[in-house]
Amino acid sequence: MGPEGEEGAVEEATGFEVGIVVPKLSRAAAAGATEDCVARLVRELEGAGLLVERVRGVPAEFIKLSAPMGTLGRAAAEMQMKKLTYIGMELQFEWDQVAAFVRQPDGSLFSWRERYCCFRYLIYGIVNKSNSEIALKFDNKEFHWKQSESLLTRLEAEGVVKLIFPLHDEIKRKQLLRNWALNWLEFTWQPIDEIYSYFGTKIATYFAFLGMYTRWLFFPAVFGLTTQLIDFGSLQWLVLPAFFIFVISWAVFFLQFWKRKNSALLARWGINCSLSEYKNLGNDLSFLSDSLTVEEKKFCDVSAEKSKLQRNEWFGVLLRIRNNAIIVLAIICLQLPFELAYAHLYEITETEAMRYLLTAVYLVAIQYYTRIGGKVSVNLIKYENNQGEESSSASLVYKVFGLYFMQSYIGLFYHASLYRDILALRQVLIQRLIVSQVLENLIENSIPYLKYSYKKYIAVHKKKHEKESPMGRSVRLSTRVEKEYLKPSYTASIGAELEDGLFDDFLELTLQFGMIMMFACAFPLIFCFAAVNNVTEIRADALKLLVMLKRPVPRAAATIGAWLNIFQFLVVMAICTNCLLLVCLYDEEGKWRIEPGLAAILIMEHALLLIKFGFSHFVPEEPAWVKANRVRYVAQAQTVCSKQLLRSISKLDRKLD
């Protein structure tokens, strides 16, 4: 079956990008005269314009889907998908006006997320258009396909369709493996545009942030290494305050320059996130004529609507305050005693080996405790009046970070405030950083492989004991699609219904950022550990996505969202904690003592807070070329909207006459 499209088709068909998993029929049942529901599904999918290939695997049967560009284009038009045009406005897609819409960096018409949305629209859009119910059969089971009901929805409810998931493109996957995941010589360089084309906006934004963060880490890492290798003599007492000021300035500039990079990436990818002035207007221009033709709308009770919106807004705020109070009380009453007990046991443990073992056991145990708190947070969010999935995800981020903030730093605060031993604090920092990073990387990369190996063993073992399986013949997974099916999904460890696997990756980054920032003066070399770890993290995360997991479902998030607020919060916390560390100046023996430098430190703290908020305005949040394009697009959009508004007014005037 060859690709097809309108007017010669703008592009060829996509590769097989979506898979549907159904149970295997016995060969006798498959050869029966009656058409089963899977065969009906295949016929309907082909009727919708999709290219279909059936694969009989070891664990199940798979239906692989591809689509000509014309099929995707018509689906996008029927969905009323909004796409960016060359005048900067997001307008409803029209297949016969393809030239008006901005293409992707790789030259394709649709992004990966848009293509996946079209696939789901097509397969879930197969409905029973007849005047009666249709009887369907599968493996001696009969059920009915109701009028106007989606066939996929019915098959999922009956357990016939087990899973719908994105498929890896083997050619592009191997290119990314070679040029990205296995390209260790490039250190922090990454093919961000290729990552965006293959995985979508959210994952590409994460790797862009991780790469930029790692590159910027080399500056404080070099400074921190210098403070440990060079003896500054009589000026030694100025080294840590100077390093502290440098680190805070570095963090502020890093976050500001990230905002610039983020806006530049969105502009390059054709994502119209910044045009808030008319985005809602461009999303639905039909409201112009509707508002003019329906004269009764002029008399709607605006004050009543305003009152209702304000009431709902404040009710949602009160719900969030209540839920946050529950989380805070849980931290104080349940987690704080546990953390203090660990810190005390750490102090009375004499050998370093036992301390490392104690830290490892603690970190494993606290993961389960924190996940319980995360599940409680997810249930609380269901009762909040959040506006959309993005708002709910942000609420989850703040709550779960509060739990991890306590379990990650309370032990460090305990050592710093109670024992006032700089050498002991450094040892705890080293152990925490090394053990936590090793454990996280081990768990993050080994668990997906173990899950895949276990599922593979179960599938092969079950196949060997089937009656139809030839005796003595080895059973193995021979197709790529069945191997992908057995791989774990890229989901969050907490709140999988709200977040994907990037939740855990961003959480790991923020906890690392908090540790190196809040205790920078205690151990400047910690930036070197973080830089080396992040260089490894880039490649490990890339291998995880390309080799160990299913291809993630693309998400539309264009920024790092609530995580940016957490990074900025940690900068403020770092100013406070490092000032406290500097107040307790240490002598040659490593014991801290409070000296009259308190006034100077307090002045420094206030000065750095001013620097933090002042520097934020020195660096523009978007490059000049992005701003110039945005202004031009806004002007063009206003012109288009004004012309349509005038035409609508003229039509209304003629009708009234």
XYZ file of C-alpha atoms in Angstrom:
657
model
C 0.000 0.000 0.000
C 1.696 3.196 -1.134
C 1.502 6.674 0.313
C -1.260 8.903 -0.842
C -2.247 12.526 -0.369
C -3.913 15.490 -1.957
C -2.406 17.230 -4.950
C 0.540 14.869 -5.119
C 1.050 14.835 -1.331
C 3.335 17.395 0.202
C 5.497 14.681 1.804
C 5.790 10.910 1.858
C 4.152 8.767 4.509
C 5.651 8.694 7.966
C 7.355 5.567 9.251
C 5.461 3.283 11.577
C 4.991 5.571 14.597
C 2.160 4.066 16.645
C 1.559 0.512 17.827
C -1.639 -1.164 19.053
C -1.297 -4.274 21.205
C -3.964 -6.992 21.089
C -3.979 -10.545 22.490
C -2.925 -13.352 20.206
C -5.593 -15.604 18.813
C -4.874 -19.293 18.499
C -4.008 -20.235 14.940
C -7.203 -22.274 14.653
C -9.333 -19.313 15.730
C -7.400 -16.960 13.465
C -8.077 -19.224 10.506
C -11.813 -19.353 11.212
C -14.387 -18.203 8.715
C -15.871 -15.507 10.956
C -14.170 -12.108 10.966
C -12.952 -11.286 14.478
C -12.973 -7.772 15.950
C -9.218 -7.309 15.382
C -9.650 -7.916 11.661
C -12.553 -5.448 11.744
C -10.320 -2.926 13.502
C -7.618 -3.339 10.844
C -10.178 -2.858 8.093
C -11.529 0.307 9.738
C -8.015 1.696 10.254
C -7.233 1.183 6.584
C -10.533 2.832 5.723
C -9.440 5.872 7.765
C -6.434 6.259 5.463
C -3.796 4.662 7.702
C -1.155 2.196 6.585
C -1.400 -0.974 8.672
C 0.945 -3.879 9.296
C 0.087 -6.798 11.585
C 2.914 -8.531 13.448
C 2.458 -11.744 15.405
C 4.923 -11.685 18.293
C 5.727 -13.848 21.295
C 3.831 -11.912 24.012
C 0.989 -10.549 21.860
C -0.063 -9.420 18.395
C 0.821 -5.929 17.231
C -0.774 -3.534 14.762
C 1.740 -0.976 13.489
C 0.392 2.249 12.044
C 1.787 4.727 9.569
C 0.060 7.567 7.741
C 0.422 9.458 4.469
C 0.862 13.150 5.004
C -2.466 13.819 3.335
C -4.235 11.695 5.928
C -2.525 13.557 8.763
C -3.287 16.894 7.110
C -6.996 16.146 6.801
C -7.065 14.924 10.405
C -5.385 18.126 11.589
C -7.957 20.191 9.704
C -10.851 18.202 11.178
C -9.390 18.593 14.670
C -9.180 22.350 14.049
C -5.539 22.152 15.072
C -3.855 25.525 15.560
C -0.493 26.003 13.853
C 1.855 28.938 13.592
C 1.741 30.850 10.314
C 4.421 32.967 8.697
C 2.776 36.141 9.999
C 3.261 34.913 13.572
C -0.374 34.052 14.303
C -1.624 30.628 15.303
C -4.508 29.844 12.958
C -6.657 26.818 12.328
C -4.868 24.431 10.001
C -6.198 24.037 6.471
C -4.808 21.287 4.257
C -5.286 23.326 1.077
C -3.309 26.251 2.605
C -0.195 24.292 3.612
C 2.229 26.943 2.355
C 0.983 29.452 4.943
C 2.153 27.401 7.934
C 5.615 27.341 9.474
C 7.537 24.107 9.050
C 9.621 22.294 11.639
C 13.434 22.616 11.874
C 13.815 19.284 10.032
C 11.546 20.475 7.215
C 8.484 18.409 8.146
C 5.034 19.927 8.230
C 3.980 18.564 11.625
C 5.921 18.159 14.837
C 6.067 14.784 16.565
C 3.430 15.865 19.097
C 1.118 17.071 16.325
C 1.533 13.823 14.398
C 0.792 11.761 17.502
C -2.331 13.838 18.185
C -3.472 13.202 14.612
C -2.904 9.464 14.990
C -4.994 9.355 18.172
C -7.717 11.423 16.528
C -7.875 9.022 13.596
C -7.890 5.782 15.570
C -10.293 6.988 18.247
C -12.420 8.680 15.585
C -13.567 5.337 14.153
C -17.193 5.197 15.309
C -20.226 3.107 14.489
C -22.085 5.211 11.938
C -24.733 2.592 11.192
C -28.288 2.689 12.483
C -27.886 -0.324 14.755
C -25.441 -2.047 17.044
C -22.780 -4.266 15.474
C -21.922 -7.631 17.016
C -18.185 -8.243 17.380
C -16.411 -11.456 18.315
C -13.015 -12.229 19.755
C -11.868 -15.674 20.837
C -15.402 -17.043 21.485
C -16.420 -13.819 23.239
C -19.172 -11.661 21.765
C -19.985 -8.037 22.527
C -21.756 -5.142 20.802
C -20.396 -1.995 19.194
C -22.991 0.673 19.955
C -24.090 3.473 17.684
C -21.769 6.522 17.614
C -19.335 4.703 19.926
C -15.573 4.683 19.316
C -14.369 1.248 18.263
C -11.065 1.666 20.135
C -12.876 2.693 23.308
C -15.101 -0.398 23.126
C -12.154 -2.722 22.456
C -10.214 -1.207 25.360
C -13.203 -1.707 27.670
C -13.476 -5.345 26.570
C -9.767 -5.962 27.105
C -9.058 -6.614 23.422
C -6.813 -3.564 22.967
C -4.211 -3.764 25.724
C -2.061 -0.750 24.914
C -1.512 2.049 22.398
C 2.027 3.413 22.419
C 4.457 5.387 20.215
C 7.025 3.385 18.263
C 10.687 4.205 17.894
C 11.932 5.146 14.434
C 14.941 2.859 14.063
C 16.835 5.062 11.615
C 16.464 8.217 13.695
C 17.012 6.304 16.942
C 20.339 4.912 15.760
C 21.396 8.350 14.520
C 20.663 9.837 17.942
C 22.512 6.965 19.624
C 25.578 7.622 17.515
C 25.518 11.428 17.544
C 24.173 12.003 21.052
C 23.954 9.193 23.609
C 27.301 7.564 22.751
C 29.106 10.755 21.748
C 31.133 11.233 24.940
C 33.787 13.364 23.262
C 31.417 16.322 22.938
C 30.917 16.600 26.742
C 27.853 18.886 26.972
C 27.033 19.428 23.276
C 23.711 17.944 22.161
C 21.704 17.961 18.900
C 18.767 19.780 20.492
C 16.818 20.281 17.254
C 17.029 16.553 16.464
C 15.945 15.732 20.024
C 12.979 18.086 19.609
C 11.989 16.496 16.301
C 12.149 12.993 17.773
C 10.897 13.402 21.351
C 8.974 16.677 21.350
C 9.215 20.003 23.136
C 9.231 18.973 26.795
C 12.078 16.455 26.609
C 14.134 18.689 24.303
C 13.698 21.583 26.752
C 14.912 19.396 29.624
C 18.079 18.375 27.793
C 18.712 21.949 26.673
C 18.475 23.046 30.315
C 20.657 20.170 31.553
C 23.323 20.897 28.936
C 23.416 24.625 29.674
C 23.425 24.014 33.454
C 26.357 21.595 33.111
C 28.370 24.008 30.959
C 27.812 26.820 33.422
C 28.849 24.564 36.312
C 32.426 24.578 35.031
C 32.858 28.229 36.140
C 32.216 27.719 39.893
C 33.929 24.320 39.654
C 37.172 25.954 38.491
C 36.861 28.688 41.130
C 36.148 26.109 43.852
C 39.119 24.010 42.779
C 41.322 27.105 42.855
C 40.319 27.906 46.439
C 41.491 24.445 47.508
C 44.755 24.311 45.564
C 46.144 27.815 46.102
C 47.198 29.324 49.433
C 46.240 32.996 49.448
C 48.190 33.735 52.634
C 46.919 36.715 54.577
C 43.997 37.107 52.166
C 42.691 33.601 52.839
C 39.859 34.936 54.996
C 38.484 36.761 51.950
C 38.407 33.688 49.720
C 35.142 32.137 50.925
C 33.161 35.418 50.953
C 34.438 36.137 47.430
C 33.501 32.614 46.317
C 30.072 33.043 47.894
C 29.399 36.309 46.057
C 30.604 34.749 42.805
C 28.340 31.690 43.202
C 25.214 33.755 43.883
C 25.933 36.029 40.916
C 26.605 32.967 38.784
C 23.269 31.392 39.716
C 21.302 34.585 39.029
C 22.894 35.073 35.618
C 22.494 31.402 34.749
C 18.737 31.480 35.346
C 18.360 34.716 33.388
C 20.369 33.441 30.443
C 18.346 30.226 30.520
C 15.183 32.277 30.017
C 16.828 33.858 26.968
C 17.838 30.471 25.601
C 14.382 29.046 26.222
C 12.693 31.877 24.319
C 15.179 31.495 21.458
C 14.499 27.746 21.250
C 10.747 28.300 21.144
C 11.163 30.857 18.372
C 13.379 28.452 16.428
C 10.887 25.617 16.828
C 7.953 27.776 15.767
C 6.206 27.579 19.124
C 4.189 30.721 19.628
C 4.368 30.791 23.442
C 5.208 34.482 23.917
C 2.429 36.045 21.856
C 0.072 36.299 24.794
C -1.256 39.615 23.497
C -3.408 37.941 20.913
C -2.988 34.206 21.368
C -6.502 33.745 22.682
C -7.746 35.922 19.877
C -5.954 33.842 17.293
C -7.183 30.596 18.817
C -10.769 31.314 17.824
C -11.466 34.188 15.484
C -15.024 32.982 15.056
C -16.013 34.697 18.273
C -15.927 37.994 16.373
C -18.873 37.180 14.189
C -20.650 35.268 16.943
C -20.464 38.194 19.333
C -21.806 40.520 16.694
C -24.659 38.362 15.386
C -25.990 37.325 18.782
C -27.284 40.634 20.089
C -28.521 39.143 23.392
C -24.919 38.774 24.574
C -24.784 42.521 25.137
C -27.168 42.137 28.016
C -25.437 39.297 29.867
C -24.892 39.788 33.538
C -21.179 40.635 33.598
C -21.133 41.404 37.300
C -22.597 38.009 38.206
C -20.010 36.247 36.071
C -17.224 38.304 37.660
C -18.471 37.451 41.141
C -18.596 33.747 40.305
C -15.062 33.749 38.917
C -13.703 35.574 41.956
C -15.503 33.165 44.285
C -14.062 30.136 42.493
C -10.601 31.708 42.449
C -10.463 32.323 46.203
C -12.053 28.970 46.961
C -9.220 27.326 45.016
C -6.654 29.385 46.911
C -8.105 28.264 50.264
C -8.065 24.644 49.149
C -4.394 24.892 48.165
C -3.549 26.567 51.506
C -5.316 23.742 53.354
C -3.507 21.038 51.376
C -0.131 22.722 51.788
C -0.755 22.975 55.534
C -1.423 19.222 55.625
C 1.882 18.544 53.869
C 3.790 20.878 56.224
C 2.265 19.243 59.308
C 3.128 15.809 57.929
C 6.728 16.917 57.461
C 6.967 18.335 60.975
C 5.197 15.496 62.792
C 6.383 12.460 60.825
C 9.431 13.192 58.710
C 11.351 15.576 60.965
C 11.798 13.057 63.838
C 12.951 10.435 61.332
C 15.514 12.836 59.856
C 16.829 13.871 63.260
C 17.157 10.227 64.311
C 19.276 9.529 61.219
C 21.449 12.563 61.880
C 22.011 11.441 65.487
C 22.865 7.858 64.466
C 25.295 9.247 61.913
C 27.090 11.221 64.619
C 27.506 8.295 67.018
C 28.674 5.919 64.253
C 32.469 5.735 64.419
C 33.708 4.056 61.198
C 33.408 5.661 57.768
C 32.289 2.406 56.162
C 29.360 2.131 58.560
C 28.458 5.773 57.882
C 28.329 5.118 54.138
C 26.182 2.044 54.780
C 23.901 4.001 57.107
C 23.518 6.754 54.497
C 22.666 4.218 51.778
C 20.031 2.502 53.945
C 18.590 5.881 54.913
C 18.322 7.071 51.304
C 16.583 3.856 50.219
C 14.167 3.948 53.170
C 13.315 7.611 52.725
C 12.384 6.987 49.079
C 9.442 4.829 50.154
C 8.380 7.311 52.825
C 8.485 10.184 50.360
C 6.507 8.250 47.761
C 3.763 7.724 50.319
C 3.734 11.488 50.848
C 3.647 11.955 47.088
C 0.590 9.726 46.747
C -1.126 11.708 49.490
C -0.253 14.896 47.568
C -1.803 13.508 44.384
C -5.041 12.711 46.225
C -5.119 16.194 47.775
C -4.632 17.828 44.370
C -7.788 16.122 43.098
C -9.789 18.274 45.522
C -8.102 21.525 44.495
C -9.742 23.929 42.087
C -6.801 23.895 39.665
C -7.264 25.312 36.194
C -6.097 22.555 33.890
C -3.447 19.836 33.973
C -0.532 22.287 33.985
C -1.751 23.943 37.192
C -2.243 20.544 38.849
C 1.254 19.473 37.802
C 2.751 22.648 39.292
C 0.902 22.010 42.559
C 2.299 18.469 42.647
C 5.825 19.768 41.979
C 5.707 22.184 44.918
C 4.290 19.623 47.357
C 6.662 16.804 46.469
C 9.661 19.110 46.434
C 8.754 20.196 49.961
C 8.960 16.557 51.058
C 12.271 15.967 49.304
C 13.646 19.301 50.503
C 13.186 18.149 54.073
C 14.644 14.685 53.591
C 17.608 15.965 51.563
C 18.768 18.886 53.682
C 17.540 18.481 57.274
C 20.484 16.259 58.175
C 22.895 18.826 56.755
C 21.216 21.639 58.667
C 21.400 19.480 61.791
C 25.159 19.010 61.484
C 25.744 22.641 60.591
C 23.728 24.179 63.421
C 24.213 21.739 66.312
C 27.745 20.392 65.967
C 29.359 23.343 64.169
C 32.072 21.125 62.747
C 33.100 22.154 59.220
C 35.088 18.976 58.611
C 32.166 16.753 59.609
C 29.829 18.785 57.419
C 32.160 18.323 54.449
C 32.244 14.569 55.007
C 28.454 14.436 55.134
C 28.234 16.478 51.925
C 30.647 14.163 50.123
C 28.851 11.039 51.322
C 25.412 12.415 50.482
C 26.457 13.530 47.022
C 28.363 10.368 46.121
C 25.927 7.865 47.634
C 22.810 9.642 46.389
C 24.123 10.093 42.851
C 25.410 6.516 42.641
C 22.165 5.103 44.033
C 19.982 7.259 41.799
C 21.933 6.402 38.647
C 21.972 2.720 39.596
C 18.239 2.615 40.278
C 17.378 4.850 37.326
C 19.247 2.694 34.803
C 19.050 -0.803 36.273
C 15.353 -1.005 37.164
C 14.123 -0.476 33.551
C 16.516 -3.196 32.355
C 15.428 -5.589 35.113
C 11.752 -4.946 34.343
C 12.353 -5.586 30.639
C 14.339 -8.763 31.352
C 11.624 -10.070 33.666
C 8.811 -9.397 31.163
C 10.891 -10.981 28.403
C 11.514 -14.092 30.517
C 7.807 -14.428 31.376
C 6.769 -14.056 27.724
C 9.330 -16.567 26.441
C 8.634 -19.021 29.270
C 4.892 -18.841 28.600
C 5.434 -19.377 24.867
C 7.536 -22.484 25.480
C 4.709 -24.088 27.445
C 1.983 -23.338 24.908
C 0.419 -26.364 23.248
C 1.061 -25.000 19.761
C 4.741 -24.321 20.388
C 7.001 -26.836 18.565
C 9.067 -28.937 20.944
C 12.784 -28.267 20.947
C 12.572 -24.967 19.026
C 14.122 -21.952 20.770
C 11.781 -19.043 21.456
C 13.048 -15.503 21.105
C 11.780 -12.005 20.436
C 12.382 -11.501 16.740
C 10.721 -8.142 16.025
C 11.485 -4.651 17.253
C 7.881 -3.832 18.127
C 7.527 -6.664 20.664
C 10.803 -5.671 22.315
C 9.540 -2.104 22.632
C 6.246 -3.333 24.070
C 8.042 -5.126 26.921
C 10.109 -2.072 27.852
C 8.876 0.120 30.747
C 7.127 3.407 30.051
C 8.696 6.786 30.789
C 6.503 7.687 33.757
C 6.982 9.608 36.990
C 7.551 7.682 40.213
C 4.979 9.986 41.869
C 1.815 11.271 40.204
C 2.152 9.356 36.940
C -1.299 10.596 35.869
C -0.058 14.198 36.005
C 3.626 13.972 35.072
C 5.994 11.896 32.943
C 9.519 10.707 33.744
C 10.929 14.225 33.520
C 9.424 14.852 36.961
C 12.071 12.588 38.521
C 14.870 13.987 36.355
C 14.050 17.593 37.239
C 13.637 16.667 40.910
C 17.131 15.173 40.870
C 18.538 18.361 39.325
C 16.853 20.688 41.810
C 18.028 18.657 44.802
C 21.576 18.724 43.470
C 21.354 22.454 42.792
C 20.092 23.072 46.318
C 22.902 21.044 47.878
C 25.747 22.701 45.982
C 24.291 26.197 46.407
C 23.194 26.156 50.049
C 26.477 24.659 51.283
C 28.865 26.220 48.777
C 31.015 27.903 51.447
C 31.362 24.696 53.436
C 32.810 22.724 50.514
C 33.622 24.635 47.301
C 34.807 21.442 45.577
C 31.228 20.208 45.509
C 30.754 22.019 42.185
C 33.413 19.775 40.622
C 31.510 16.662 41.713
C 28.277 18.086 40.311
C 29.852 19.000 36.946
C 31.347 15.519 36.474
C 28.081 13.872 37.494
C 26.026 15.971 35.062
C 28.287 15.203 32.106
C 27.566 11.542 32.816
C 23.883 12.275 33.438
C 23.384 13.707 29.946
C 24.527 10.501 28.252
C 22.865 8.204 30.801
C 19.483 9.914 30.362
C 19.872 9.788 26.582
C 20.634 6.046 26.672
C 17.687 5.500 28.994
C 15.270 7.146 26.551
C 16.698 5.578 23.406
C 17.455 2.045 24.602
C 15.786 1.138 27.900
C 12.310 2.681 27.648
C 9.391 2.956 25.283
C 9.313 6.086 23.193
C 7.646 8.676 25.467
C 4.277 10.153 24.626
C 5.011 13.755 23.498
C 3.880 16.573 25.777
C 3.323 20.209 24.890
C 5.129 21.942 27.793
C 7.411 24.612 26.321
C 9.232 25.731 29.490
C 10.487 24.063 32.663
C 7.466 25.561 34.439
C 7.304 25.345 38.234
C 10.856 24.029 38.427
C 12.190 27.473 37.500
C 10.453 28.950 40.556
C 12.089 26.274 42.711
C 15.536 27.086 41.316
C 14.971 30.761 42.132
C 13.774 29.859 45.636
C 16.949 27.832 46.187
C 19.086 30.832 45.230
C 17.430 32.880 47.979
C 17.870 29.999 50.420
C 21.532 29.763 49.420
C 22.072 33.419 50.355
C 20.668 32.796 53.838
C 22.417 29.496 54.564
C 25.839 30.554 53.315
C 25.657 33.760 55.321
C 25.034 31.632 58.407
C 28.013 29.477 57.501
C 30.218 32.542 57.138
C 29.034 33.934 60.473
C 30.575 30.876 62.110
C 34.156 31.397 60.964
C 36.352 28.349 61.531
C 39.891 28.066 62.927
C 42.726 25.717 61.990
C 41.210 22.816 63.918
C 37.970 22.984 61.970
C 35.857 24.132 64.923
C 33.544 27.045 64.327
C 33.370 30.104 66.510
C 31.150 33.181 66.345
C 33.103 36.384 65.879
C 32.136 40.071 65.560
C 31.895 39.657 61.797
C 28.158 39.172 62.193
C 27.359 42.754 61.172
C 29.447 42.440 58.013
C 27.756 39.152 57.117
C 24.294 40.634 57.603
C 25.236 43.520 55.335
C 26.498 41.005 52.763
C 23.240 39.045 52.976
C 21.111 42.104 52.249
C 23.496 43.209 49.503
C 23.300 39.793 47.821
C 19.520 39.797 47.990
C 19.575 43.141 46.203
C 22.043 41.719 43.680
C 19.798 38.711 43.137
C 16.744 40.797 42.313
C 18.739 43.551 40.601
C 20.715 41.316 38.249
C 17.466 39.668 37.198
C 16.603 42.868 35.325
C 20.024 43.425 33.751
C 19.715 40.473 31.379
C 16.662 40.599 29.072
C 14.582 37.439 29.170
C 14.485 37.147 25.391
C 17.019 37.980 22.666
C 16.538 41.131 20.618
C 15.738 39.188 17.431
C 12.992 37.220 19.198
C 11.496 40.413 20.606
C 11.639 42.114 17.210
C 9.850 39.176 15.575
C 7.257 39.157 18.337
C 6.511 42.858 17.919
C 6.235 42.462 14.160
C 3.939 39.456 14.529
C 1.708 41.313 16.980
C 1.364 44.203 14.528
C 0.535 41.828 11.684
C -1.965 39.963 13.846
C -3.686 43.181 14.867
C -3.990 44.162 11.224
C -5.561 40.831 10.275
C -7.946 40.871 13.248
C -8.925 44.483 12.564
C -9.814 43.695 8.950
C -11.930 40.704 9.969
C -13.640 42.735 12.685
C -14.471 45.498 10.206
C -15.887 42.960 7.737
C -18.043 41.468 10.518
C -19.307 44.915 11.530
C -20.171 45.709 7.905
C -22.114 42.445 7.556
C -24.042 43.164 10.751
C -24.834 46.709 9.607
C -26.225 45.415 6.310
C -28.378 42.888 8.157
C -29.766 45.573 10.464
C -30.598 47.790 7.474
